[in-house]
Tab-separated table of C-alpha atoms in Angstrom:
chain	number	residue	atom	x	y	z
X	9	UNK	CA	113.545	90.778	77.325
X	10	UNK	CA	114.303	90.850	73.619
X	11	UNK	CA	116.878	93.296	72.351
X	12	UNK	CA	115.612	95.709	69.708
X	13	UNK	CA	116.658	95.009	66.139
X	14	UNK	CA	119.520	97.330	65.113
X	15	UNK	CA	118.718	100.067	62.634
X	16	UNK	CA	118.951	98.851	59.047
X	17	UNK	CA	120.762	100.508	56.159
X	18	UNK	CA	117.406	101.143	54.429
X	19	UNK	CA	113.782	101.618	55.446
X	20	UNK	CA	110.762	100.945	53.231
X	21	UNK	CA	108.550	103.795	52.011
X	22	UNK	CA	105.951	102.495	49.566
X	23	UNK	CA	107.870	101.198	46.551
X	24	UNK	CA	111.012	103.108	47.560
X	25	UNK	CA	113.898	102.390	49.906
X	26	UNK	CA	115.219	105.251	52.002
X	27	UNK	CA	118.973	105.104	52.706
X	28	UNK	CA	120.169	105.905	56.196
X	29	UNK	CA	123.409	107.747	57.058
X	30	UNK	CA	125.347	104.472	57.328
X	31	UNK	CA	124.980	103.859	53.584
X	32	UNK	CA	127.508	106.548	52.706
X	33	UNK	CA	130.701	105.272	51.078
X	34	UNK	CA	134.305	106.512	51.041
X	35	UNK	CA	134.232	108.095	47.548
X	36	UNK	CA	132.170	111.205	48.302
X	37	UNK	CA	128.481	111.661	49.147
X	38	UNK	CA	127.334	108.538	47.285
X	39	UNK	CA	126.421	105.180	48.788
X	40	UNK	CA	129.173	102.618	49.226
X	41	UNK	CA	129.432	99.910	46.590
X	42	UNK	CA	128.955	97.163	49.161
X	43	UNK	CA	125.664	98.788	50.212
X	44	UNK	CA	124.481	99.118	46.604
X	45	UNK	CA	125.345	95.488	45.892
X	46	UNK	CA	123.819	94.317	49.150
X	47	UNK	CA	120.510	96.035	48.365
X	48	UNK	CA	120.443	94.614	44.838
X	49	UNK	CA	121.175	91.145	46.166
X	50	UNK	CA	118.407	91.545	48.744
X	51	UNK	CA	115.961	92.678	46.046
X	52	UNK	CA	116.790	89.753	43.766
X	53	UNK	CA	116.352	87.334	46.652
X	54	UNK	CA	112.961	88.889	47.450
X	55	UNK	CA	111.794	88.193	43.878
X	56	UNK	CA	111.341	84.549	44.886
X	57	UNK	CA	113.795	81.722	44.240
X	58	UNK	CA	113.220	77.993	44.782
X	59	UNK	CA	115.255	76.955	47.873
X	60	UNK	CA	116.609	73.994	45.876
X	61	UNK	CA	118.546	76.501	43.738
X	62	UNK	CA	122.034	77.632	44.781
X	63	UNK	CA	122.900	81.337	44.252
X	64	UNK	CA	126.026	80.595	42.219
X	65	UNK	CA	126.997	83.934	40.691
X	66	UNK	CA	126.205	87.611	41.256
X	67	UNK	CA	127.600	90.406	39.087
X	68	UNK	CA	127.055	94.018	40.142
X	69	UNK	CA	127.684	96.909	37.725
X	70	UNK	CA	128.179	100.260	39.483
X	71	UNK	CA	127.023	102.496	36.619
X	72	UNK	CA	126.934	105.905	38.326
X	73	UNK	CA	126.988	107.293	41.878
X	74	UNK	CA	123.976	106.198	43.912
X	75	UNK	CA	123.047	109.258	45.959
X	76	UNK	CA	121.711	109.080	49.505
X	77	UNK	CA	118.193	109.570	48.215
X	78	UNK	CA	115.182	107.236	47.755
X	79	UNK	CA	115.776	104.345	45.346
X	80	UNK	CA	113.596	101.698	43.729
X	81	UNK	CA	114.443	98.097	42.851
X	82	UNK	CA	113.301	96.539	39.576
X	83	UNK	CA	113.773	92.797	39.031
X	84	UNK	CA	113.050	90.562	36.053
X	85	UNK	CA	113.501	86.845	35.384
X	86	UNK	CA	115.600	86.347	32.243
X	87	UNK	CA	115.543	82.564	32.253
X	88	UNK	CA	113.625	80.039	34.310
X	89	UNK	CA	114.599	76.467	33.484
X	90	UNK	CA	114.660	73.150	35.295
X	91	UNK	CA	118.277	73.565	36.430
X	92	UNK	CA	119.074	77.244	35.759
X	93	UNK	CA	117.390	80.491	36.813
X	94	UNK	CA	118.736	83.918	35.811
X	95	UNK	CA	117.414	87.055	37.501
X	96	UNK	CA	118.340	90.666	36.722
X	97	UNK	CA	117.966	93.581	39.105
X	98	UNK	CA	118.251	97.342	38.675
X	99	UNK	CA	118.594	100.125	41.228
X	100	UNK	CA	116.668	103.147	39.950
X	101	UNK	CA	117.047	106.680	41.278
X	102	UNK	CA	115.305	109.759	39.900
X	103	UNK	CA	114.257	107.741	36.857
X	104	UNK	CA	117.780	106.537	36.004
X	105	UNK	CA	119.448	103.184	36.585
X	106	UNK	CA	122.419	103.786	38.871
X	107	UNK	CA	123.416	100.122	39.311
X	108	UNK	CA	122.377	96.754	37.991
X	109	UNK	CA	122.965	93.136	38.893
X	110	UNK	CA	122.646	89.709	37.332
X	111	UNK	CA	122.247	86.635	39.509
X	112	UNK	CA	122.574	83.038	38.328
X	113	UNK	CA	120.925	80.278	40.374
X	114	UNK	CA	121.733	76.597	39.783
X	115	UNK	CA	119.743	73.626	41.053
X	116	UNK	CA	121.535	71.525	43.667
X	117	UNK	CA	121.941	67.819	42.900
X	118	UNK	CA	124.104	64.805	43.693
X	119	UNK	CA	127.782	65.766	43.750
X	120	UNK	CA	130.122	63.928	41.323
X	121	UNK	CA	132.753	61.527	42.637
X	122	UNK	CA	136.481	62.122	42.243
X	123	UNK	CA	138.920	64.896	43.071
X	124	UNK	CA	139.612	68.093	41.114
X	125	UNK	CA	142.729	70.261	41.545
X	126	UNK	CA	142.414	73.614	43.285
X	127	UNK	CA	144.975	76.012	44.711
X	128	UNK	CA	145.442	75.821	48.475
X	129	UNK	CA	145.055	78.936	50.629
X	130	UNK	CA	144.245	79.371	54.316
X	131	UNK	CA	142.577	82.298	56.060
X	132	UNK	CA	143.858	83.778	59.323
X	133	UNK	CA	141.718	82.839	62.336
X	134	UNK	CA	138.447	84.656	62.960
X	135	UNK	CA	138.768	87.982	64.827
X	136	UNK	CA	138.990	87.690	68.607
X	137	UNK	CA	136.083	88.604	70.863
X	138	UNK	CA	133.537	88.679	68.054
X	139	UNK	CA	130.814	89.875	70.452
X	140	UNK	CA	132.686	92.903	71.741
X	141	UNK	CA	132.060	95.469	69.012
X	142	UNK	CA	130.058	98.671	69.647
X	143	UNK	CA	126.320	98.385	68.844
X	144	UNK	CA	126.364	101.407	66.519
X	145	UNK	CA	128.895	99.769	64.200
X	146	UNK	CA	127.371	99.144	60.711
X	147	UNK	CA	129.849	96.494	59.603
X	148	UNK	CA	133.351	95.265	60.309
X	149	UNK	CA	136.320	94.683	58.055
X	150	UNK	CA	139.105	92.998	60.038
X	151	UNK	CA	142.167	93.128	57.847
X	152	UNK	CA	145.438	91.200	57.797
X	153	UNK	CA	148.623	91.884	55.873
X	154	UNK	CA	151.311	93.429	58.032
X	155	UNK	CA	150.621	91.241	61.098
X	156	UNK	CA	149.167	87.808	61.799
X	157	UNK	CA	146.769	89.257	64.403
X	158	UNK	CA	145.254	91.788	62.019
X	159	UNK	CA	143.287	94.867	63.086
X	160	UNK	CA	139.729	96.210	62.842
X	161	UNK	CA	138.508	99.078	60.678
X	162	UNK	CA	139.337	99.569	57.019
X	163	UNK	CA	142.716	97.981	57.652
X	164	UNK	CA	144.742	100.888	56.257
X	165	UNK	CA	147.617	100.238	58.634
X	166	UNK	CA	147.673	96.520	57.901
X	167	UNK	CA	147.468	96.936	54.141
X	168	UNK	CA	149.664	100.007	53.624
X	169	UNK	CA	152.521	98.695	55.746
X	170	UNK	CA	152.865	95.455	53.869
X	171	UNK	CA	153.505	94.454	50.284
X	172	UNK	CA	152.283	90.934	50.951
X	173	UNK	CA	149.053	88.985	50.435
X	174	UNK	CA	146.104	90.630	52.140
X	175	UNK	CA	143.178	88.999	53.939
X	176	UNK	CA	139.951	90.238	55.503
X	177	UNK	CA	137.116	88.891	57.586
X	178	UNK	CA	133.903	90.875	57.155
X	179	UNK	CA	130.792	90.935	59.291
X	180	UNK	CA	127.501	92.798	58.850
X	181	UNK	CA	125.989	93.989	62.118
X	182	UNK	CA	122.575	95.099	60.891
X	183	UNK	CA	119.895	94.241	58.309
X	184	UNK	CA	120.033	95.626	54.793
X	185	UNK	CA	116.325	96.594	54.936
X	186	UNK	CA	114.371	97.287	58.117
X	187	UNK	CA	112.068	94.432	59.062
X	188	UNK	CA	113.910	91.796	57.027
X	189	UNK	CA	116.557	89.575	58.648
X	190	UNK	CA	120.009	89.228	57.178
X	191	UNK	CA	120.452	86.230	54.890
X	192	UNK	CA	123.578	84.418	53.693
X	193	UNK	CA	122.972	85.691	50.142
X	194	UNK	CA	122.835	89.309	51.331
X	195	UNK	CA	126.146	88.800	53.146
X	196	UNK	CA	127.621	87.385	49.939
X	197	UNK	CA	126.321	90.291	47.838
X	198	UNK	CA	127.765	92.761	50.345
X	199	UNK	CA	131.239	91.268	50.607
X	200	UNK	CA	131.976	91.265	46.874
X	201	UNK	CA	132.688	95.002	46.862
X	202	UNK	CA	135.439	94.527	49.474
X	203	UNK	CA	137.409	92.641	46.802
X	204	UNK	CA	138.443	95.935	45.227
X	205	UNK	CA	140.035	97.481	48.316
X	206	UNK	CA	141.575	94.145	49.334
X	207	UNK	CA	143.286	93.528	45.986
X	208	UNK	CA	143.914	97.107	44.769
X	209	UNK	CA	145.218	98.640	48.006
X	210	UNK	CA	148.939	99.283	47.639
X	211	UNK	CA	151.717	100.998	49.547
X	212	UNK	CA	150.352	104.347	48.307
X	213	UNK	CA	146.871	103.680	49.670
X	214	UNK	CA	143.719	102.845	47.737
X	215	UNK	CA	144.154	104.447	44.314
X	216	UNK	CA	141.401	102.575	42.428
X	217	UNK	CA	137.607	102.782	42.465
X	218	UNK	CA	135.809	99.696	41.237
X	219	UNK	CA	133.327	99.773	38.372
X	220	UNK	CA	131.910	96.317	39.061
X	221	UNK	CA	132.365	93.110	41.000
X	222	UNK	CA	131.417	89.466	40.594
X	223	UNK	CA	131.114	86.794	43.261
X	224	UNK	CA	130.737	83.074	42.638
X	225	UNK	CA	129.786	80.516	45.258
X	226	UNK	CA	129.599	76.739	45.397
X	227	UNK	CA	127.493	77.120	48.540
X	228	UNK	CA	126.143	79.908	50.721
X	229	UNK	CA	128.302	81.152	53.618
X	230	UNK	CA	127.572	79.710	57.055
X	231	UNK	CA	127.834	82.051	60.016
X	232	UNK	CA	128.195	85.790	60.460
X	233	UNK	CA	131.669	86.135	58.958
X	234	UNK	CA	132.659	86.017	55.295
X	235	UNK	CA	136.379	86.085	54.504
X	236	UNK	CA	138.476	87.096	51.510
X	237	UNK	CA	142.018	86.069	50.604
X	238	UNK	CA	143.646	88.152	47.864
X	239	UNK	CA	144.778	86.115	44.865
X	240	UNK	CA	145.887	88.647	42.267
X	241	UNK	CA	146.190	92.267	41.175
X	242	UNK	CA	147.059	93.286	37.632
X	243	UNK	CA	147.087	96.903	36.483
X	244	UNK	CA	148.062	98.973	33.456
X	245	UNK	CA	147.280	102.529	32.255
X	246	UNK	CA	144.908	103.187	35.165
X	247	UNK	CA	142.881	99.981	34.717
X	248	UNK	CA	143.135	97.154	37.246
X	249	UNK	CA	141.655	93.749	37.918
X	250	UNK	CA	141.826	91.959	41.255
X	251	UNK	CA	140.647	88.541	42.403
X	252	UNK	CA	140.146	86.833	45.755
X	253	UNK	CA	139.019	83.542	47.255
X	254	UNK	CA	135.902	83.698	49.449
X	255	UNK	CA	135.649	81.829	52.752
X	256	UNK	CA	133.277	81.117	55.569
X	257	UNK	CA	134.236	79.604	58.917
X	258	UNK	CA	134.452	76.123	57.383
X	259	UNK	CA	136.707	76.932	54.421
X	260	UNK	CA	136.671	78.268	50.839
X	261	UNK	CA	133.278	78.688	49.165
X	262	UNK	CA	133.971	80.608	45.933
X	263	UNK	CA	135.726	83.520	44.265
X	264	UNK	CA	135.358	87.235	43.651
X	265	UNK	CA	136.688	89.625	41.005
X	266	UNK	CA	136.637	93.439	40.816
X	267	UNK	CA	137.536	95.745	37.922
X	268	UNK	CA	138.680	99.255	38.828
X	269	UNK	CA	139.865	102.627	37.520
X	270	UNK	CA	142.762	104.711	38.842
X	271	UNK	CA	141.894	107.701	41.057
X	272	UNK	CA	143.742	110.739	42.496
X	273	UNK	CA	145.657	110.164	45.712
X	274	UNK	CA	143.172	112.097	47.896
X	275	UNK	CA	139.945	110.721	46.367
X	276	UNK	CA	139.452	107.933	48.920
X	277	UNK	CA	138.026	109.411	52.115
X	278	UNK	CA	136.856	106.715	54.554
X	279	UNK	CA	133.885	107.561	56.721
X	280	UNK	CA	134.526	106.987	60.410
X	281	UNK	CA	131.539	105.845	62.434
């Protein structure tokens, strides 16, 4: 007997995508940034990319709130060369672009010899009992900061109780669009938005909402988990930038950066599923 595929974040209706209740984010009635970025990444991937090309960079601009209403995806190829392919995507709602993305694909080739310096950072171990989460769970963020064991959820306790480096393992439990399996690129597009909460969460809670995020990758993540290790947070006059190193179960794969704006203390309202 085959288990039924879990409900996706979106279903297809003609040329539109209908968001389900799990798409709602923590900043009001709009979709979460990770959902917006995940759908844009999925749409860009669907536009058709040679498998010899590595998705090396994705930038998502969160231009205005994406409501829980039907959306359309518009993609266009900006450059198609022998070694470089650049694809743009736009999320359109009620005739307006609510978010856009730019994805850079680079052709894989023989890797150069020699060693190049890079900072050393290690992730905490993967969460225990990875198969024991409830089936209705849309995604998991297992955060570390106050303890070495970490805890599931949005990691408020872990991150608010500690003024130390923060980490997170993330896992998507369901497809982005019904009828289409999850791909490593969709997982990568999704996780970039977590960079903001990971790097901007302080002892007073999450006081910043991100306006964009960028992920870079030397290779696609392998496995269901994608990890983030905070690298920096710099803020002044209500503007902040945060960066993290991205991991899969084998080690570091790339980086992520999120720019954010200061918000009132009660603006962040996590949705509990």
